[in-house]
Coordinates of C-alpha atoms in Angstrom, one line a residue:
Chain A
M1 CA -30.2 -43.9 40.1
T2 CA -28.6 -40.5 39.2
V3 CA -25.5 -38.6 40.1
K4 CA -25.2 -35.0 41.0
Q5 CA -23.5 -32.7 38.5
L6 CA -22.3 -29.2 39.3
S7 CA -22.7 -26.6 36.6
V8 CA -20.6 -23.5 37.0
F9 CA -21.1 -20.3 35.1
V10 CA -17.7 -19.2 33.7
E11 CA -17.0 -16.1 31.8
N12 CA -14.6 -16.3 28.8
R13 CA -11.7 -14.7 30.6
A14 CA -8.1 -15.8 30.9
G15 CA -7.5 -17.7 34.1
R16 CA -11.0 -18.7 35.0
L17 CA -10.5 -22.4 34.6
S18 CA -7.2 -22.3 36.2
N19 CA -8.8 -20.5 39.2
I20 CA -11.7 -23.0 39.5
T21 CA -9.7 -26.2 39.1
R22 CA -7.1 -25.0 41.6
L23 CA -9.8 -24.1 44.1
L24 CA -11.3 -27.6 43.9
G25 CA -7.9 -29.2 44.0
D26 CA -6.8 -27.3 47.1
N27 CA -10.0 -28.4 48.8
G28 CA -9.4 -32.1 48.1
I29 CA -12.0 -32.4 45.4
N30 CA -11.4 -34.9 42.7
I31 CA -12.9 -34.3 39.3
R32 CA -14.3 -37.6 37.8
A33 CA -15.9 -36.1 34.6
M34 CA -16.2 -32.8 33.0
S35 CA -17.2 -30.9 30.0
I36 CA -17.5 -27.3 28.9
A37 CA -20.3 -25.9 26.8
D38 CA -19.2 -22.6 25.4
T39 CA -20.5 -19.5 23.7
K40 CA -18.8 -16.3 22.6
D41 CA -19.0 -14.7 26.0
F42 CA -19.3 -17.4 28.6
G43 CA -19.3 -21.1 29.2
I44 CA -20.9 -23.6 31.5
L45 CA -18.4 -25.9 33.2
R46 CA -20.1 -29.2 34.0
L47 CA -18.4 -31.3 36.7
I48 CA -18.9 -34.7 38.3
V49 CA -16.8 -34.8 41.5
N50 CA -16.2 -37.2 44.3
D51 CA -18.0 -34.8 46.8
S52 CA -20.6 -32.6 45.2
E53 CA -21.9 -31.1 48.4
K54 CA -18.5 -29.9 49.5
A55 CA -17.6 -28.7 46.0
M56 CA -20.8 -26.8 45.8
Q57 CA -20.0 -25.1 49.1
V58 CA -16.5 -24.2 48.1
L59 CA -17.6 -22.7 44.8
K60 CA -20.4 -20.7 46.4
D61 CA -18.1 -19.4 49.1
N62 CA -16.0 -18.1 46.3
S63 CA -18.9 -16.3 44.5
F64 CA -19.4 -18.7 41.7
A65 CA -22.8 -19.2 40.2
V66 CA -23.3 -22.9 40.5
T67 CA -26.2 -25.2 40.3
I68 CA -26.8 -29.0 40.8
T69 CA -28.5 -31.1 38.2
N70 CA -29.2 -34.8 38.4
V71 CA -27.7 -36.7 35.5
L72 CA -27.0 -40.3 34.6
A73 CA -23.6 -42.0 34.9
L74 CA -23.7 -44.9 32.5
R75 CA -21.4 -47.8 32.1
I76 CA -20.9 -49.0 28.5
A77 CA -18.8 -51.5 26.8
D78 CA -15.5 -50.1 25.6
R79 CA -15.7 -51.5 22.1
P80 CA -17.0 -50.3 18.7
G81 CA -20.8 -49.9 18.9
G82 CA -20.9 -49.8 22.7
L83 CA -22.2 -46.2 22.8
A84 CA -24.5 -46.9 19.9
D85 CA -26.2 -49.7 21.8
S86 CA -27.0 -47.4 24.7
M87 CA -28.3 -44.6 22.4
A88 CA -30.5 -47.1 20.6
C89 CA -31.9 -48.2 23.9
L90 CA -33.0 -44.6 24.7
Y91 CA -34.1 -43.9 21.2
K92 CA -36.4 -46.9 21.3
D93 CA -38.3 -45.2 24.1
N94 CA -38.3 -41.8 22.4
I95 CA -35.9 -40.3 24.9
S96 CA -33.6 -37.5 23.8
V97 CA -30.2 -36.6 25.1
E98 CA -29.7 -32.9 26.0
Y99 CA -26.0 -33.4 26.3
M100 CA -23.4 -36.0 27.3
Y101 CA -19.7 -36.4 27.8
A102 CA -17.1 -39.0 28.7
A103 CA -16.0 -39.6 32.3
F104 CA -12.4 -40.2 33.5
I105 CA -13.4 -43.4 35.2
S106 CA -12.4 -46.8 33.9
E107 CA -12.4 -49.9 36.2
T108 CA -11.1 -52.2 33.5
S109 CA -10.1 -51.8 29.9
E110 CA -13.4 -53.4 28.8
T111 CA -15.7 -50.6 30.2
A112 CA -16.1 -46.9 29.8
Y113 CA -18.3 -44.4 31.6
L114 CA -20.3 -41.5 30.2
I115 CA -22.4 -38.8 31.8
L116 CA -25.6 -38.0 30.1
R117 CA -28.5 -35.7 30.6
P118 CA -31.7 -37.1 29.0
D119 CA -34.8 -35.0 28.6
K120 CA -36.8 -37.5 30.7
T121 CA -34.6 -38.7 33.5
D122 CA -37.0 -41.3 35.1
E123 CA -37.9 -42.9 31.8
A124 CA -34.2 -43.0 30.8
V125 CA -33.3 -44.8 34.0
T126 CA -36.0 -47.4 33.4
A127 CA -35.1 -47.9 29.8
L128 CA -31.4 -48.3 30.4
T129 CA -31.8 -50.5 33.4
E130 CA -34.3 -52.7 31.6
G131 CA -32.0 -52.7 28.6
G132 CA -29.3 -54.3 30.8
F133 CA -27.1 -51.2 31.2
K134 CA -25.4 -50.3 34.5
L135 CA -26.0 -46.9 36.0
V136 CA -23.8 -45.7 38.8
S137 CA -25.0 -43.9 42.0
D138 CA -23.3 -41.1 43.8
E139 CA -22.1 -43.6 46.5
E140 CA -20.7 -46.0 43.9
L141 CA -19.1 -43.2 42.0
K142 CA -17.1 -42.3 45.1
S143 CA -15.6 -45.8 45.3
L144 CA -14.8 -46.1 41.7
Chain B
M1 CA -31.4 38.0 -7.5
E2 CA -33.2 38.4 -4.3
E3 CA -31.0 38.7 -1.2
V4 CA -30.8 35.5 0.9
R5 CA -32.9 35.8 4.0
K6 CA -30.7 35.9 7.0
Y7 CA -33.2 35.7 9.8
W8 CA -36.7 34.2 10.1
D9 CA -37.9 36.7 12.6
E10 CA -35.4 39.6 12.7
A11 CA -37.6 41.6 15.2
H12 CA -37.3 39.0 17.9
E13 CA -33.9 37.4 17.0
C14 CA -32.1 40.7 17.0
M15 CA -34.1 42.5 19.7
S16 CA -32.2 44.7 22.2
R17 CA -31.7 43.4 25.7
E18 CA -34.0 46.0 27.2
E19 CA -36.8 45.2 24.8
M20 CA -36.4 41.5 25.3
K21 CA -36.5 41.8 29.1
K22 CA -39.6 43.9 28.8
L23 CA -41.3 41.4 26.4
Q24 CA -40.3 38.4 28.6
G25 CA -41.6 40.2 31.7
E26 CA -45.0 40.9 30.0
K27 CA -45.3 37.4 28.8
L28 CA -44.2 35.9 32.2
V29 CA -46.8 37.9 34.1
K30 CA -49.5 36.7 31.8
Q31 CA -48.2 33.1 31.9
V32 CA -48.0 32.9 35.7
R33 CA -51.6 34.2 35.9
H34 CA -52.7 31.6 33.3
V35 CA -51.0 28.8 35.2
W36 CA -52.4 30.0 38.6
D37 CA -55.9 30.0 37.1
N38 CA -55.7 26.8 35.1
V39 CA -53.1 24.4 36.5
P40 CA -54.0 23.5 40.1
Y41 CA -50.9 21.3 40.4
Y42 CA -48.6 24.3 39.9
R43 CA -50.8 26.7 41.8
K44 CA -50.4 24.4 44.9
K45 CA -46.6 24.6 44.4
M46 CA -46.8 28.4 44.3
E47 CA -49.0 28.5 47.4
E48 CA -46.6 26.3 49.3
A49 CA -43.8 28.6 48.2
G50 CA -45.8 31.6 49.4
V51 CA -45.9 33.2 45.9
T52 CA -49.0 34.6 44.1
P53 CA -49.2 36.0 40.6
D54 CA -49.1 39.5 42.2
D55 CA -45.5 38.9 43.2
I56 CA -44.5 38.5 39.6
K57 CA -44.1 41.9 38.0
T58 CA -41.0 41.7 35.8
V59 CA -38.7 39.0 34.5
D60 CA -36.5 39.6 37.5
D61 CA -39.2 38.0 39.7
L62 CA -38.8 34.7 37.9
C63 CA -36.5 33.4 40.6
K64 CA -39.3 33.6 43.2
L65 CA -41.2 30.8 41.4
P66 CA -40.9 27.1 42.3
F67 CA -39.2 24.7 40.0
L68 CA -40.8 21.9 38.1
S69 CA -39.0 18.7 37.5
K70 CA -39.4 15.4 35.8
A71 CA -40.7 14.0 39.1
D72 CA -43.6 16.5 38.9
L73 CA -44.3 15.4 35.3
R74 CA -44.5 11.8 36.5
E75 CA -46.7 12.7 39.4
A76 CA -49.1 14.8 37.3
Y77 CA -49.2 12.3 34.4
P78 CA -51.0 12.5 32.1
Y79 CA -53.3 15.6 32.5
G80 CA -52.1 17.2 35.8
L81 CA -50.1 20.0 34.1
L82 CA -52.5 20.7 31.3
G83 CA -53.2 24.4 30.9
K84 CA -56.0 24.1 28.4
P85 CA -59.1 21.9 28.1
L86 CA -58.3 18.9 25.9
S87 CA -60.9 20.2 23.4
E88 CA -58.5 23.0 22.6
C89 CA -55.5 20.7 22.3
V90 CA -54.6 19.4 18.8
R91 CA -51.4 17.3 19.3
I92 CA -49.6 15.0 21.7
Q93 CA -45.9 14.2 21.5
S94 CA -43.9 12.0 23.8
T95 CA -40.4 11.2 24.7
S96 CA -38.8 7.8 23.9
G97 CA -39.4 5.1 26.5
T98 CA -42.6 3.2 26.9
T99 CA -42.6 2.8 30.6
G100 CA -42.0 4.8 33.8
K101 CA -40.2 7.9 32.6
R102 CA -42.1 8.9 29.5
V103 CA -43.2 12.5 29.1
V104 CA -46.4 13.2 27.4
A105 CA -46.8 16.8 26.2
F106 CA -49.9 18.5 24.8
Y107 CA -50.1 21.3 22.2
T108 CA -52.7 23.8 21.2
Q109 CA -52.6 25.0 17.6
A110 CA -50.9 28.1 18.8
D111 CA -48.3 25.9 20.6
V112 CA -47.6 24.0 17.4
D113 CA -47.3 27.3 15.4
M114 CA -44.8 28.7 17.9
W115 CA -42.8 25.5 17.9
E116 CA -42.7 25.4 14.1
D117 CA -41.7 29.0 14.1
C118 CA -38.7 28.3 16.4
V119 CA -37.6 25.5 14.0
A120 CA -38.1 27.8 11.1
R121 CA -35.6 30.2 12.7
A122 CA -33.1 27.3 13.0
I123 CA -33.6 26.3 9.3
T124 CA -33.2 29.9 8.2
A125 CA -30.1 30.3 10.3
A126 CA -28.7 27.2 8.5
G127 CA -29.2 28.9 5.2
G128 CA -32.6 27.3 4.4
N129 CA -35.3 29.0 2.4
E130 CA -38.2 28.2 0.0
D131 CA -35.7 27.0 -2.7
D132 CA -34.4 24.2 -0.5
V133 CA -35.3 20.5 -0.4
C134 CA -35.3 19.5 3.2
Q135 CA -34.9 15.8 4.0
V136 CA -36.2 15.0 7.4
A137 CA -34.6 11.8 8.6
Y138 CA -35.5 12.1 12.3
G139 CA -38.0 9.5 13.4
Y140 CA -41.6 10.4 12.8
G141 CA -44.3 9.6 15.3
L142 CA -44.4 10.5 19.0
F143 CA -40.8 11.6 18.9
T144 CA -40.6 15.4 18.5
G145 CA -37.6 15.2 16.1
G146 CA -39.6 14.3 13.0
A147 CA -42.6 16.4 13.7
G148 CA -40.6 19.5 14.7
L149 CA -38.3 19.6 11.7
H150 CA -41.2 18.6 9.4
G151 CA -43.3 21.5 10.6
G152 CA -40.5 24.0 10.6
S153 CA -39.5 23.0 7.0
H154 CA -43.1 23.5 5.9
K155 CA -43.2 26.9 7.6
V156 CA -40.0 28.0 5.8
G157 CA -41.5 26.8 2.5
C158 CA -38.8 24.2 1.8
L159 CA -39.9 21.2 -0.3
T160 CA -40.1 18.7 2.6
L161 CA -39.0 15.1 2.2
P162 CA -40.6 13.2 5.2
M163 CA -38.2 10.2 5.1
S164 CA -38.2 9.4 8.8
S165 CA -35.1 7.4 10.0
G166 CA -33.6 4.2 8.6
N167 CA -33.2 2.6 5.2
T168 CA -30.0 4.6 4.6
E169 CA -29.4 3.5 1.0
R170 CA -32.9 4.7 0.1
Q171 CA -32.3 8.0 1.9
I172 CA -29.2 8.5 -0.2
Q173 CA -31.0 7.6 -3.4
F174 CA -33.8 10.1 -2.7
M175 CA -31.1 12.6 -1.7
Q176 CA -29.5 12.2 -5.1
D177 CA -32.7 11.9 -7.2
L178 CA -34.6 14.8 -5.6
G179 CA -31.6 17.0 -4.9
A180 CA -32.0 17.4 -1.1
T181 CA -30.1 20.4 0.1
I182 CA -30.7 20.2 3.9
L183 CA -30.6 17.0 6.0
C184 CA -32.2 16.9 9.4
C185 CA -31.5 13.9 11.7
T186 CA -29.5 12.9 14.8
P187 CA -25.7 13.5 14.4
S188 CA -24.9 9.8 14.7
Y189 CA -27.3 9.0 11.9
A190 CA -25.8 11.8 9.8
A191 CA -22.4 10.3 10.4
Y192 CA -23.8 6.9 9.3
V193 CA -25.3 8.4 6.2
G194 CA -21.8 9.8 5.4
E195 CA -20.2 6.4 5.9
T196 CA -22.9 4.7 3.7
L197 CA -22.4 7.3 1.0
A198 CA -18.7 6.4 0.8
E199 CA -19.5 2.7 0.9
M200 CA -21.8 3.2 -2.1
G201 CA -18.9 4.6 -4.0
L202 CA -20.3 8.1 -3.9
T203 CA -18.7 11.4 -2.9
P204 CA -20.2 14.7 -1.5
D205 CA -20.1 15.9 -5.1
D206 CA -22.7 13.4 -6.1
I207 CA -25.3 15.0 -3.8
K208 CA -26.5 18.5 -3.4
L209 CA -26.6 18.8 0.4
K210 CA -25.3 22.1 1.8
A211 CA -26.4 22.0 5.4
G212 CA -27.5 19.6 8.1
I213 CA -29.5 20.3 11.3
F214 CA -28.6 17.7 13.9
G215 CA -29.8 17.3 17.4
A216 CA -31.4 15.1 20.0
E217 CA -28.1 13.7 21.3
P218 CA -24.7 14.9 22.4
W219 CA -22.0 15.2 19.8
T220 CA -18.5 16.6 19.7
E221 CA -16.8 19.2 17.6
E222 CA -14.7 16.3 16.2
M223 CA -17.8 14.6 15.0
R224 CA -19.1 17.8 13.5
Q225 CA -16.0 18.0 11.4
E226 CA -16.2 14.4 10.3
I227 CA -19.9 14.8 9.2
E228 CA -19.1 18.1 7.4
K229 CA -16.4 16.4 5.5
S230 CA -18.2 13.2 4.7
L231 CA -21.3 14.9 3.4
G232 CA -19.8 18.2 2.1
I233 CA -22.0 20.3 4.3
K234 CA -22.0 22.7 7.2
A235 CA -23.5 21.0 10.3
Y236 CA -25.7 22.9 12.7
D237 CA -26.7 21.9 16.2
I238 CA -30.3 22.2 17.4
Y239 CA -31.5 21.8 21.0
G240 CA -34.9 21.1 22.5
L241 CA -37.0 19.0 24.9
T242 CA -40.4 17.5 24.5
E243 CA -41.4 19.1 27.8
L244 CA -40.9 22.6 26.2
S245 CA -42.1 21.7 22.6
G246 CA -39.2 19.8 20.9
P247 CA -36.2 20.8 18.8
G248 CA -35.9 24.5 18.3
V249 CA -35.7 25.7 21.8
A250 CA -32.2 26.8 20.8
F251 CA -30.3 26.6 17.5
E252 CA -26.9 27.3 16.0
C253 CA -26.2 30.1 13.6
C254 CA -23.4 30.2 10.9
E255 CA -20.9 31.2 13.6
Q256 CA -21.3 27.7 15.2
K257 CA -20.3 29.1 18.6
G258 CA -23.2 27.9 20.8
M259 CA -26.9 27.8 20.3
H260 CA -29.1 30.9 20.3
V261 CA -32.0 30.3 22.7
N262 CA -35.4 31.5 21.4
E263 CA -35.7 33.5 24.6
D264 CA -38.8 35.4 23.5
H265 CA -40.5 32.0 24.1
F266 CA -38.3 30.2 26.5
I267 CA -36.5 32.1 29.3
P268 CA -33.3 30.2 30.3
E269 CA -31.7 30.3 33.7
I270 CA -28.6 28.6 35.1
I271 CA -28.9 27.3 38.6
N272 CA -26.8 25.5 41.2
P273 CA -28.4 22.0 41.0
E274 CA -27.8 21.5 44.7
T275 CA -29.2 24.7 46.1
G276 CA -31.5 26.0 43.3
E277 CA -29.7 29.3 43.5
V278 CA -29.6 31.3 40.2
L279 CA -26.1 31.6 38.8
P280 CA -24.7 34.5 36.7
D281 CA -24.2 34.2 32.9
G282 CA -20.9 32.4 32.1
T283 CA -21.2 30.1 35.1
K284 CA -21.6 26.4 34.7
G285 CA -24.8 25.0 36.2
E286 CA -28.1 23.3 35.5
L287 CA -30.2 24.7 32.7
V288 CA -33.8 25.7 33.6
F289 CA -36.4 26.9 31.2
T290 CA -39.7 28.8 31.5
A291 CA -42.0 28.5 28.6
I292 CA -43.7 31.9 28.5
D293 CA -45.9 31.3 25.5
K294 CA -46.9 27.6 25.8
E295 CA -50.7 27.3 26.4
A296 CA -51.4 23.6 26.8
F297 CA -48.3 22.5 28.6
P298 CA -46.9 25.6 30.3
M299 CA -43.7 24.7 32.0
I300 CA -42.5 27.1 34.6
R301 CA -38.9 26.9 35.7
Y302 CA -38.5 23.4 34.3
R303 CA -35.3 21.7 35.4
T304 CA -33.7 20.2 32.3
R305 CA -30.9 18.4 34.3
D306 CA -28.6 19.5 31.5
I307 CA -25.4 21.1 32.7
C308 CA -24.7 24.1 30.6
V309 CA -23.3 27.7 30.3
L310 CA -25.0 30.7 28.9
S311 CA -23.2 33.5 27.1
R312 CA -24.4 37.0 26.3
E313 CA -21.3 37.9 24.3
K314 CA -22.2 39.6 21.1
C315 CA -22.5 37.1 18.2
S316 CA -21.3 38.2 14.8
C317 CA -24.4 36.8 13.1
G318 CA -26.3 39.8 14.4
R319 CA -28.7 37.8 16.7
T320 CA -28.9 39.1 20.2
L321 CA -30.5 35.9 21.5
V322 CA -28.5 34.5 24.4
R323 CA -26.4 31.5 23.5
M324 CA -26.1 28.2 25.3
A325 CA -23.1 25.9 25.1
K326 CA -23.6 22.3 24.1
P327 CA -24.8 20.6 27.3
M328 CA -21.7 19.3 29.2
G329 CA -23.4 16.5 31.2
R330 CA -26.3 15.8 33.4
S331 CA -27.2 16.6 37.0
D332 CA -29.1 13.3 37.2
D333 CA -28.3 9.8 36.0
M334 CA -29.9 10.0 32.6
L335 CA -27.8 8.9 29.7
I336 CA -28.5 9.8 26.1
I337 CA -27.7 6.7 23.9
K338 CA -28.2 6.8 20.2
G339 CA -30.5 9.8 20.8
V340 CA -32.6 8.0 23.3
N341 CA -33.0 9.0 26.9
V342 CA -32.0 6.1 29.2
F343 CA -32.4 6.0 32.9
P344 CA -30.6 3.2 34.8
S345 CA -33.8 2.6 36.7
Q346 CA -35.5 1.5 33.5
I347 CA -32.9 -1.2 33.1
E348 CA -33.4 -2.2 36.7
S349 CA -37.1 -2.6 36.1
V350 CA -36.5 -5.0 33.3
L351 CA -33.9 -7.0 35.2
L352 CA -36.1 -7.3 38.2
K353 CA -38.5 -9.4 36.2
M354 CA -35.7 -11.9 35.5
S355 CA -34.9 -12.8 39.1
N356 CA -36.2 -12.7 42.6
A357 CA -33.8 -9.9 43.5
T358 CA -32.5 -7.2 41.2
P359 CA -29.3 -8.6 39.7
N360 CA -26.2 -6.4 39.7
Y361 CA -25.7 -4.8 36.4
Q362 CA -23.5 -2.3 34.7
I363 CA -24.3 -0.1 31.7
V364 CA -21.3 0.4 29.4
V365 CA -21.6 3.1 26.8
D366 CA -18.9 3.9 24.3
R367 CA -18.7 5.4 20.9
V368 CA -17.0 3.4 18.1
G369 CA -16.4 5.8 15.2
T370 CA -19.5 7.9 15.4
T371 CA -22.0 5.3 16.6
D372 CA -22.9 4.7 20.3
T373 CA -22.4 1.2 21.6
F374 CA -24.7 0.1 24.4
E375 CA -23.9 -2.9 26.5
I376 CA -25.4 -4.1 29.7
L377 CA -23.4 -6.5 31.9
V378 CA -25.7 -8.6 34.1
E379 CA -24.4 -10.7 37.0
I380 CA -25.8 -14.2 37.0
S381 CA -27.5 -15.1 40.3
D382 CA -28.2 -18.7 41.4
D383 CA -31.9 -18.4 40.7
M384 CA -31.3 -17.4 37.1
F385 CA -29.0 -20.3 36.7
S386 CA -29.4 -23.6 34.8
D387 CA -27.0 -26.1 33.3
T388 CA -27.8 -25.6 29.7
I389 CA -26.5 -23.0 27.3
K390 CA -30.0 -22.8 25.8
T391 CA -31.6 -21.3 28.9
F392 CA -28.8 -18.7 29.1
E393 CA -29.3 -17.7 25.5
E394 CA -33.1 -17.5 26.1
L395 CA -32.4 -15.3 29.2
Q396 CA -30.1 -13.0 27.1
K397 CA -32.7 -12.7 24.4
K398 CA -35.5 -12.0 26.8
I399 CA -33.5 -9.2 28.5
S400 CA -32.5 -7.8 25.2
N401 CA -36.1 -7.8 23.9
D402 CA -37.5 -6.3 27.1
I403 CA -34.9 -3.6 27.0
K404 CA -35.8 -2.9 23.4
S405 CA -39.5 -2.6 24.2
V406 CA -38.9 -0.3 27.2
L407 CA -36.2 1.9 25.7
G408 CA -36.8 1.6 21.9
I409 CA -33.2 0.7 21.4
R410 CA -31.3 -2.6 21.6
A411 CA -28.5 -3.3 24.0
K412 CA -25.9 -6.0 23.9
I413 CA -26.5 -8.2 26.9
K414 CA -23.5 -9.8 28.5
L415 CA -23.9 -12.3 31.3
V416 CA -21.1 -12.2 33.8
E417 CA -20.1 -14.0 36.9
P418 CA -21.4 -13.0 40.4
K419 CA -19.5 -10.2 42.0
S420 CA -17.5 -9.5 38.9
I421 CA -18.8 -6.0 38.4
P422 CA -16.5 -3.6 40.4
R423 CA -18.0 -2.3 43.6
S424 CA -17.5 1.2 45.0
E425 CA -18.3 1.4 48.7
G426 CA -20.3 -1.8 48.4
K427 CA -22.4 -0.6 45.5
A428 CA -21.9 -1.8 42.0
V429 CA -20.8 0.9 39.6
R430 CA -23.9 1.3 37.5
V431 CA -22.7 3.3 34.5
I432 CA -19.5 3.5 32.6
D433 CA -19.7 6.1 29.9
K434 CA -16.5 6.0 27.8
R435 CA -17.7 8.5 25.3
K436 CA -15.7 11.7 25.3
L437 CA -18.3 14.3 24.4
V438 CA -17.0 17.5 25.9

């Protein structure tokens, strides 16, 4: 139960983000979650989109270095402690989070979604599912 | 008071043109015979060119002989160009670079003596004598800089301070405490010593330096003036190649108008790098040297790849030795960065290990103040790619460490997007050298 995340290598130059987001927009790709990890010289733009295959093709055709990683899209309760509960669930099984970020999805005001990459994906899926958390698949993501 | 010695070897340094040509001719005839008899690699080249030692009667016959190049040195590595049995060799020196393009040169005791004698001429021309304290801040070890100046300084009878490079504050402290009068190092290091001196709150009046002998990398007239001012000295240029011995093949006199070539040991020629044709004095072309005294590593018509001009105009210093201008560039793709010879192919070999295909890259060299900057842009390819910063930083570090171990100097590695390096006719532009050295 994972979703496909696109990671795009982006140099720290004016106009790069503008360029990428416009390119995706023009090709009808909707961004559902995103984050940027940055260093002095470059950054990695991580994207969850409604059509990862198409987005990948569009970016490659335009000479971007892009790769796909399987990450988890996790639904949590939108209340104080909601995130803490999910983290505790992973910590209990000694699973670490490499990185995570919030998604732009929200079905109701009671729920929120976050994207996370654990160090052990399969174990994390098991732990969260058994802990009563809802993970979203690529198909489900499209309809959200 | 005794008169200050002006020349180390007046007989040779001030020899008339006719005498010099005669001496060069005699030595050349002997050297060609020596090589023919002892270096099968070069003998084969001569046979292919249809030349025998009998065809070489005077120095004017030099042009009949085939060239040697860096490619020959690589092919014959390590012993193929040896002119003496190893039992008669006493020394090995090598160029910077630990893979691929390294040059390993051998010396007999006579070769070392001749080399040190050449350096002694340079030190004397810079005003050095047995009353001087000579601080050698070139790197010691395989590099010829430290060994060459060290030996020459001994020969002159200077009190020699074998500092090697680095640890600049300690260099300055020794300079102060022991009253060093001559500094030998790369010009960029000399400039750095000058800057550090000022940073330490000292002025040229706090040290006793009077002269500097600087070489192993290109430097400008502007840089000379800067160094002279910051250290309160007169700065002299010195030229050499490991293939020929090391620094001291040519040296500057007090006139500072080009470097006198020790042509009683090394015959210089200027050729058209495309055709190999010998060009007249005063014409710009590739510098070629024939080492007529070297025993262990006798280079005949060795192509330096340095673009240069020779001048036979009379020099007011009294020396009749032909003068060479500062090299104005290269006829191959070699770069000299921080005194280190760098070939783009060495960088390619490192990058090849990082990816399935050689990534596109670009070397950017600049000079900030008096120090070279060295940056390599590397285009990210999909197979080098991951989704975490950590892996990129590891990649950057790996490339940087590998470059350091191959070249001996560190480069700043900058990862860039695919196809972001400008192409020229489909090929990425490999080298951007922003330094203005000529």
